[in-house]
Amino acid sequence: MTDDGDRPTPGKGLINGLAVTLKTLTKKTTTQQYPDVEPELPPRSRGVIALLEENCTVCMLCARECPDWCIYIDSHKEEVVVPGAARARQRNVLDRFDIDFSLCMYCGICIEVCPFDALHWTPEFEYAETDVLSLLHDKNRLGEWMRTVPPPPAHDVLGEPSKEEATAARKAAGPGAATAAKTARPASVRPEPRPESGK
Amino acid sequence: MPLWLDLLIRVAGVMVGFLVLPLLVGQAEHKVMAHMQGRVGPMYAGAFHGWAQLVADGVKFVQKEDVHPHGADRQVFRLAPIVALFPYLVVILTIPLGPHGLVAQRLDIGLFLVLAILGIGVVAVLMSAWASANKYSLLGGLRGAAQLLGYELPLVLAAASVAMAAGTLSLPGIVEAWRPWWLVWQAPAAVVFFVAGLAEIRRPPFDMPIADSELVFGYMTEYTGLRFAFFLLAEYVGIIVIAGLTTVLFLGGWHGPFSDQLGWFWTLLKIFALSFVIIWFRVTYPRLREDQLQRLCWLVLVPLALAQLVLTVAVKSLL
């Protein structure tokens, strides 16, 4: 009774509380019917991680940067004999690429550091297992997730030109036009001004 | 009708009510609580809106292992859930459902018996608390004992008021003597009886003895499987009993606006309305602290009940 001494009428709070719960009773529930109805996820949701194996060069950056050390990579070198070349080339072949999702904390560092876009976020989140060992996804399983990776967002027409575009424009303009070409943009990229844009 | 057949039908009726009504209240609690919290509640067991949820819960409880804590007093530990459940069954025997003897056992001292038997709840709480050999259980049990002993007094005083007004201790007799204007005259006693009854069955906001966030689950901590289910069933039967007693004593039992032939319907309707209020209180109010709990009892309910007694005597002697 120390903290409710200056209340105007005793019991008003009790009545208000009852009114709140009764009002909520008559309202529609806000539950998401998840297993029956799929949730609408935002486009950049972080679910599982997908691997595009063709892009991987076994540079090991992801495995080294991973704070949890949950990426395991094995590889061997193969000699590729190119006819006409002075000597045989060497290339890395991926033997094993595993991510242990029981350790992963979904920081996304591996995806950020990958120089060749071999790793991608997918919005898939339903890969719970009854056995913790099954959370170790091998490269085939990681590769299957690639099907669920959403297409990258369209280029922002108002944004800065990409490096390739800028370089191409500079080359087309010829030497001596470097500063002008940096800001020059192809006219077709710009949005056409429309009279009925208000709609 | 021979006596044994009459007896058999009445006892069977009470058993059916004893087993079915708590399930209805439990299911209503699931749904009402869910909707008051803006969610849908259990939906999968059974075909329509999860009606079989409590049946499924019962099956689940039966399957579970019956564990005794090391160092528990086995006999007392096993007996406690029965002692918690049984008194309510006896009380239901005496609650009249309708006029013309629609009651399992018409007793001249019905109210006296009901109040005496409801007091056994303390024994069950202390038995389970002590026999569990667990400090949380013991703490919960002692809290429960303090609460139950304290709230016994306003409960009895409020019931005494209505018994004085009716001039009888028989529960059907009280309903027969009841008049609609008693709703106003005996209103304080009704409130005191209902609130004290809530505390007697240890429902939120009076669930201090089993406060799960601080005492794990109080005196129920060590119970598993069927014995735990008995304690839960006792809670739901307790809701029926308290709602039924409040109905019979203060809300006019089988008296309804239309036909007295539908007496049992009015009684059940009032019981379910009061059960809804009990669930409503649970969703709305936070748990009372131990000192607030005792303060409410001794500084509000007991003086109110005593004042109601004085008022009852005054009105009775004036009439």
XYZ file of N, CA and C in Angstrom, chain B residues 68-210:
429
model
N 9.614 -40.590 -7.301
C 9.648 -40.146 -5.898
C 11.000 -39.514 -5.640
N 11.045 -38.368 -5.002
C 12.358 -37.792 -4.680
C 13.073 -38.651 -3.642
N 14.411 -38.611 -3.711
C 15.200 -39.319 -2.700
C 14.968 -38.645 -1.353
N 14.653 -39.431 -0.344
C 14.425 -38.860 0.973
C 12.997 -38.423 1.202
N 12.114 -38.683 0.225
C 10.715 -38.306 0.418
C 10.032 -39.299 1.352
N 9.024 -38.805 2.040
C 8.184 -39.676 2.856
C 7.145 -40.283 1.913
N 7.410 -41.511 1.491
C 6.668 -42.064 0.352
C 5.165 -42.104 0.568
N 4.763 -42.617 1.716
C 3.325 -42.780 1.948
C 2.611 -41.434 1.861
N 3.153 -40.449 2.563
C 2.517 -39.135 2.602
C 2.573 -38.490 1.215
N 3.722 -38.669 0.559
C 3.910 -38.090 -0.778
C 2.862 -38.624 -1.743
N 2.590 -39.938 -1.656
C 1.618 -40.529 -2.568
C 0.205 -40.118 -2.232
N -0.054 -39.922 -0.964
C -1.412 -39.672 -0.514
C -1.852 -38.230 -0.787
N -0.890 -37.301 -0.816
C -1.238 -35.878 -0.840
C -2.150 -35.478 -2.002
N -1.889 -35.913 -3.254
C -2.793 -35.493 -4.339
C -4.229 -35.970 -4.138
N -4.363 -37.174 -3.558
C -5.716 -37.691 -3.298
C -6.398 -36.799 -2.263
N -5.637 -36.445 -1.229
C -6.212 -35.604 -0.176
C -6.586 -34.232 -0.745
N -5.830 -33.776 -1.749
C -6.156 -32.488 -2.355
C -7.422 -32.581 -3.192
N -7.628 -33.727 -3.830
C -8.735 -33.855 -4.790
C -10.037 -34.283 -4.117
N -9.927 -35.165 -3.152
C -11.111 -35.829 -2.611
C -12.122 -34.873 -1.970
N -11.678 -33.899 -1.156
C -12.666 -33.022 -0.511
C -13.610 -32.358 -1.492
N -13.085 -31.981 -2.665
C -13.941 -31.298 -3.638
C -15.050 -32.225 -4.136
N -14.720 -33.511 -4.268
C -15.735 -34.481 -4.694
C -16.866 -34.540 -3.672
N -16.476 -34.543 -2.391
C -17.495 -34.601 -1.340
C -18.337 -33.320 -1.361
N -17.668 -32.177 -1.611
C -18.412 -30.915 -1.614
C -19.420 -30.909 -2.758
N -19.017 -31.439 -3.924
C -19.933 -31.439 -5.066
C -21.186 -32.244 -4.759
N -21.051 -33.266 -3.896
C -22.215 -34.056 -3.506
C -23.315 -33.186 -2.907
N -22.930 -32.108 -2.247
C -23.924 -31.344 -1.488
C -24.390 -30.095 -2.207
N -23.820 -29.779 -3.385
C -24.229 -28.551 -4.076
C -25.511 -28.823 -4.857
N -26.598 -28.123 -4.549
C -27.852 -28.363 -5.262
C -27.807 -27.770 -6.662
N -28.274 -28.566 -7.626
C -28.266 -28.120 -9.014
C -29.603 -27.482 -9.381
N -30.672 -27.973 -8.796
C -31.981 -27.425 -9.118
C -32.961 -27.700 -7.994
N -34.210 -27.230 -8.149
C -35.209 -27.444 -7.090
C -35.704 -28.885 -7.076
N -36.584 -29.204 -6.138
C -37.222 -30.517 -5.988
C -36.167 -31.608 -5.840
N -35.208 -31.383 -4.988
C -34.256 -32.443 -4.661
C -33.278 -32.796 -5.750
N -32.990 -31.841 -6.642
C -31.978 -32.106 -7.671
C -30.595 -31.858 -7.062
N -30.255 -32.689 -6.091
C -28.987 -32.570 -5.385
C -28.633 -33.974 -4.934
N -27.344 -34.276 -4.957
C -26.941 -35.637 -4.631
C -27.290 -35.972 -3.186
N -27.044 -35.072 -2.271
C -27.342 -35.355 -0.878
C -27.819 -34.089 -0.192
N -29.100 -34.098 0.172
C -29.666 -32.926 0.842
C -29.363 -33.042 2.328
N -28.577 -32.105 2.845
C -28.163 -32.160 4.248
C -28.661 -30.925 4.972
N -29.060 -31.085 6.221
C -29.498 -29.929 7.000
C -28.317 -29.050 7.385
N -27.147 -29.642 7.481
C -25.966 -28.859 7.858
C -25.015 -28.756 6.671
N -25.581 -28.646 5.454
C -24.767 -28.662 4.245
C -23.653 -27.637 4.258
N -23.988 -26.400 4.640
C -22.991 -25.328 4.606
C -21.846 -25.626 5.572
N -22.236 -26.130 6.754
C -21.238 -26.472 7.767
C -20.280 -27.536 7.229
N -20.864 -28.566 6.630
C -20.045 -29.662 6.081
C -19.112 -29.145 4.993
N -19.664 -28.299 4.102
C -18.868 -27.790 2.982
C -17.667 -27.007 3.499
N -17.899 -26.116 4.458
C -16.797 -25.287 4.952
C -15.773 -26.133 5.695
N -16.257 -27.130 6.439
C -15.323 -27.995 7.173
C -14.449 -28.776 6.197
N -15.080 -29.280 5.134
C -14.327 -30.145 4.216
C -13.361 -29.323 3.363
N -13.762 -28.098 3.007
C -12.849 -27.265 2.226
C -11.562 -26.999 2.996
N -11.628 -27.041 4.338
C -10.443 -26.800 5.152
C -9.397 -27.879 5.007
N -9.790 -29.043 4.472
C -8.818 -30.143 4.328
C -7.721 -29.773 3.338
N -8.010 -28.807 2.443
C -7.006 -28.387 1.476
C -5.662 -28.048 2.108
N -5.707 -27.430 3.301
C -4.458 -27.077 3.983
C -3.630 -28.319 4.270
N -4.317 -29.372 4.697
C -3.610 -30.599 5.051
C -2.891 -31.153 3.810
N -3.595 -31.121 2.670
C -2.975 -31.652 1.444
C -1.744 -30.846 1.081
N -1.846 -29.516 1.188
C -0.701 -28.670 0.845
C 0.474 -28.976 1.764
N 0.211 -29.070 3.062
C 1.298 -29.332 4.005
C 1.877 -30.731 3.803
N 1.013 -31.684 3.526
C 1.503 -33.053 3.287
C 2.460 -33.086 2.106
N 2.012 -32.499 0.968
C 2.856 -32.552 -0.223
C 4.126 -31.741 -0.005
N 4.025 -30.627 0.708
C 5.193 -29.775 0.912
C 6.237 -30.491 1.763
N 5.795 -31.087 2.863
C 6.753 -31.702 3.776
C 7.316 -32.990 3.210
N 6.453 -33.782 2.570
C 6.895 -35.103 2.120
C 7.810 -35.017 0.903
N 7.855 -33.866 0.209
C 8.659 -33.778 -1.002
C 10.148 -33.705 -0.707
N 10.544 -33.373 0.514
C 11.945 -33.249 0.886
C 12.661 -32.258 -0.028
N 12.043 -31.107 -0.226
C 12.574 -30.107 -1.147
C 12.313 -28.753 -0.512
N 13.355 -27.899 -0.516
C 13.187 -26.637 0.215
C 12.173 -25.725 -0.464
N 12.109 -25.775 -1.791
C 11.113 -24.947 -2.478
C 9.701 -25.407 -2.125
N 9.543 -26.723 -2.102
C 8.234 -27.262 -1.753
C 7.835 -26.827 -0.352
N 8.811 -26.898 0.548
C 8.499 -26.567 1.937
C 8.122 -25.099 2.062
N 8.898 -24.232 1.383
C 8.570 -22.801 1.413
C 7.167 -22.563 0.855
N 6.895 -23.191 -0.289
C 5.575 -23.030 -0.895
C 4.489 -23.546 0.016
N 4.768 -24.669 0.650
C 3.770 -25.244 1.544
C 3.476 -24.345 2.727
N 4.528 -23.738 3.275
C 4.301 -22.852 4.426
C 3.528 -21.607 3.998
N 3.896 -21.080 2.826
C 3.115 -19.955 2.306
C 1.666 -20.352 2.108
N 1.489 -21.549 1.532
C 0.137 -22.025 1.278
C -0.642 -22.169 2.568
N 0.023 -22.713 3.602
C -0.672 -22.897 4.876
C -1.089 -21.550 5.446
N -0.169 -20.567 5.402
C -0.505 -19.245 5.929
C -1.673 -18.653 5.154
N -1.631 -18.814 3.840
C -2.693 -18.235 2.999
C -4.025 -18.924 3.261
N -4.017 -20.260 3.282
C -5.279 -20.991 3.410
C -5.896 -20.761 4.791
N -5.047 -20.763 5.828
C -5.584 -20.532 7.166
C -6.142 -19.119 7.267
N -5.415 -18.153 6.657
C -5.874 -16.773 6.742
C -7.198 -16.569 6.034
N -7.320 -17.089 4.821
C -8.524 -16.810 4.024
C -9.708 -17.675 4.427
N -9.427 -18.711 5.258
C -10.533 -19.511 5.796
C -11.498 -18.623 6.583
N -10.933 -17.646 7.281
C -11.754 -16.823 8.180
C -12.767 -15.961 7.419
N -12.360 -15.134 6.437
C -13.376 -14.376 5.693
C -14.346 -15.271 4.948
N -13.858 -16.431 4.491
C -14.760 -17.358 3.793
C -15.892 -17.789 4.713
N -15.524 -18.204 5.927
C -16.534 -18.686 6.869
C -17.442 -17.545 7.318
N -16.853 -16.376 7.566
C -17.664 -15.250 8.034
C -18.685 -14.837 6.979
N -18.258 -14.788 5.714
C -19.182 -14.404 4.645
C -20.289 -15.441 4.503
N -19.910 -16.714 4.610
C -20.926 -17.763 4.511
C -21.871 -17.693 5.699
N -21.333 -17.350 6.869
C -22.171 -17.242 8.057
C -23.213 -16.153 7.873
N -22.824 -15.075 7.202
C -23.755 -13.977 6.990
C -24.977 -14.449 6.206
N -24.727 -15.169 5.122
C -25.860 -15.588 4.298
C -26.664 -16.671 5.011
N -25.992 -17.483 5.819
C -26.724 -18.498 6.578
C -27.642 -17.836 7.590
N -27.154 -16.760 8.238
C -27.995 -16.016 9.183
C -29.183 -15.405 8.463
N -28.935 -14.848 7.286
C -30.010 -14.213 6.533
C -31.082 -15.231 6.164
N -30.642 -16.434 5.770
C -31.607 -17.444 5.346
C -32.194 -18.185 6.534
N -31.498 -18.160 7.651
C -31.968 -18.856 8.835
C -31.814 -20.362 8.737
N -30.941 -20.826 7.841
C -30.730 -22.265 7.743
C -29.304 -22.530 7.285
N -28.813 -23.737 7.594
C -27.490 -24.138 7.125
C -27.587 -25.069 5.923
N -28.804 -25.393 5.541
C -28.982 -26.296 4.404
C -28.809 -25.526 3.106
N -27.999 -26.073 2.177
C -27.747 -25.338 0.932
C -29.018 -25.169 0.099
N -29.822 -26.214 -0.124
C -31.086 -25.973 -0.838
C -31.989 -25.017 -0.076
N -31.943 -25.098 1.258
C -32.756 -24.192 2.074
C -32.362 -22.743 1.851
N -31.063 -22.486 1.733
C -30.600 -21.118 1.501
C -31.097 -20.618 0.155
N -31.043 -21.492 -0.867
C -31.512 -21.067 -2.190
C -33.009 -20.797 -2.163
N -33.759 -21.620 -1.410
C -35.206 -21.396 -1.341
C -35.522 -20.087 -0.644
N -34.718 -19.747 0.371
C -34.982 -18.516 1.105
C -34.504 -17.287 0.348
N -33.724 -17.478 -0.698
C -33.074 -16.363 -1.392
C -34.090 -15.516 -2.147
N -33.917 -14.195 -2.089
C -34.748 -13.263 -2.864
C -33.830 -12.374 -3.671
N -34.293 -11.888 -4.824
C -33.400 -11.093 -5.680
C -32.760 -9.898 -4.983
N -33.463 -9.261 -4.032
C -32.850 -8.087 -3.415
C -31.656 -8.447 -2.530
N -31.455 -9.732 -2.282
C -30.265 -10.152 -1.529
C -28.992 -9.846 -2.306
N -29.146 -9.737 -3.649
C -27.984 -9.402 -4.484
C -27.341 -8.114 -4.015
N -28.158 -7.171 -3.552
C -27.630 -5.907 -3.048
C -27.242 -6.037 -1.591
N -28.157 -6.608 -0.832
C -27.959 -6.677 0.615
C -26.733 -7.513 0.981
N -26.574 -8.634 0.319
C -25.465 -9.529 0.649
C -24.265 -9.351 -0.294
N -24.246 -8.269 -1.050
C -23.172 -8.107 -2.046
C -21.772 -8.108 -1.418
N -21.546 -7.377 -0.317
C -20.192 -7.429 0.266
C -19.780 -8.842 0.655
N -20.718 -9.582 1.241
C -20.388 -10.956 1.615
C -20.075 -11.782 0.382
N -20.823 -11.548 -0.710
C -20.572 -12.303 -1.938
C -19.163 -12.033 -2.451
N -18.778 -10.743 -2.446
C -17.434 -10.391 -2.928
C -16.375 -11.039 -2.039
N -16.577 -10.930 -0.723
C -15.599 -11.498 0.209
C -15.502 -13.009 0.015
N -16.662 -13.661 -0.121
C -16.668 -15.118 -0.284
C -15.952 -15.524 -1.560
N -16.230 -14.790 -2.637
C -15.643 -15.139 -3.929
C -14.128 -14.948 -3.904
N -13.681 -13.814 -3.383
C -12.241 -13.539 -3.351
C -11.529 -14.520 -2.428
N -12.113 -14.762 -1.262
C -11.499 -15.717 -0.337
C -11.502 -17.119 -0.950
N -12.560 -17.420 -1.696
C -12.612 -18.718 -2.366
C -11.517 -18.856 -3.400
N -11.279 -17.776 -4.148
C -10.170 -17.770 -5.112
C -8.866 -18.094 -4.399
N -8.657 -17.475 -3.238
C -7.424 -17.722 -2.493
C -7.389 -19.150 -1.985
N -8.559 -19.689 -1.613
C -8.607 -21.061 -1.092
C -8.202 -22.073 -2.143
N -8.558 -21.814 -3.414
C -8.154 -22.773 -4.447
C -6.836 -22.357 -5.085
N -6.170 -21.339 -4.513
C -4.813 -20.933 -4.923
C -4.750 -20.611 -6.408
N -5.758 -19.885 -6.891
C -5.742 -19.453 -8.283
C -5.036 -18.112 -8.350
N -4.387 -17.802 -9.495
C -3.883 -16.450 -9.640
C -5.035 -15.476 -9.484
N -4.865 -14.310 -8.873
C -3.613 -13.730 -8.387
C -3.180 -14.198 -7.009
N -3.780 -15.275 -6.491
C -3.400 -15.755 -5.161
C -2.557 -17.020 -5.250
N -1.715 -17.147 -6.291
C -0.956 -18.385 -6.439
C 0.449 -18.262 -5.855
N 0.537 -17.522 -4.784
C 1.816 -17.373 -4.071
C 2.455 -18.720 -3.695
N 1.705 -19.700 -3.212
C 2.361 -20.950 -2.791
C 3.035 -21.691 -3.936
N 2.548 -21.526 -5.190
C 3.185 -22.256 -6.287
C 3.898 -21.313 -7.241
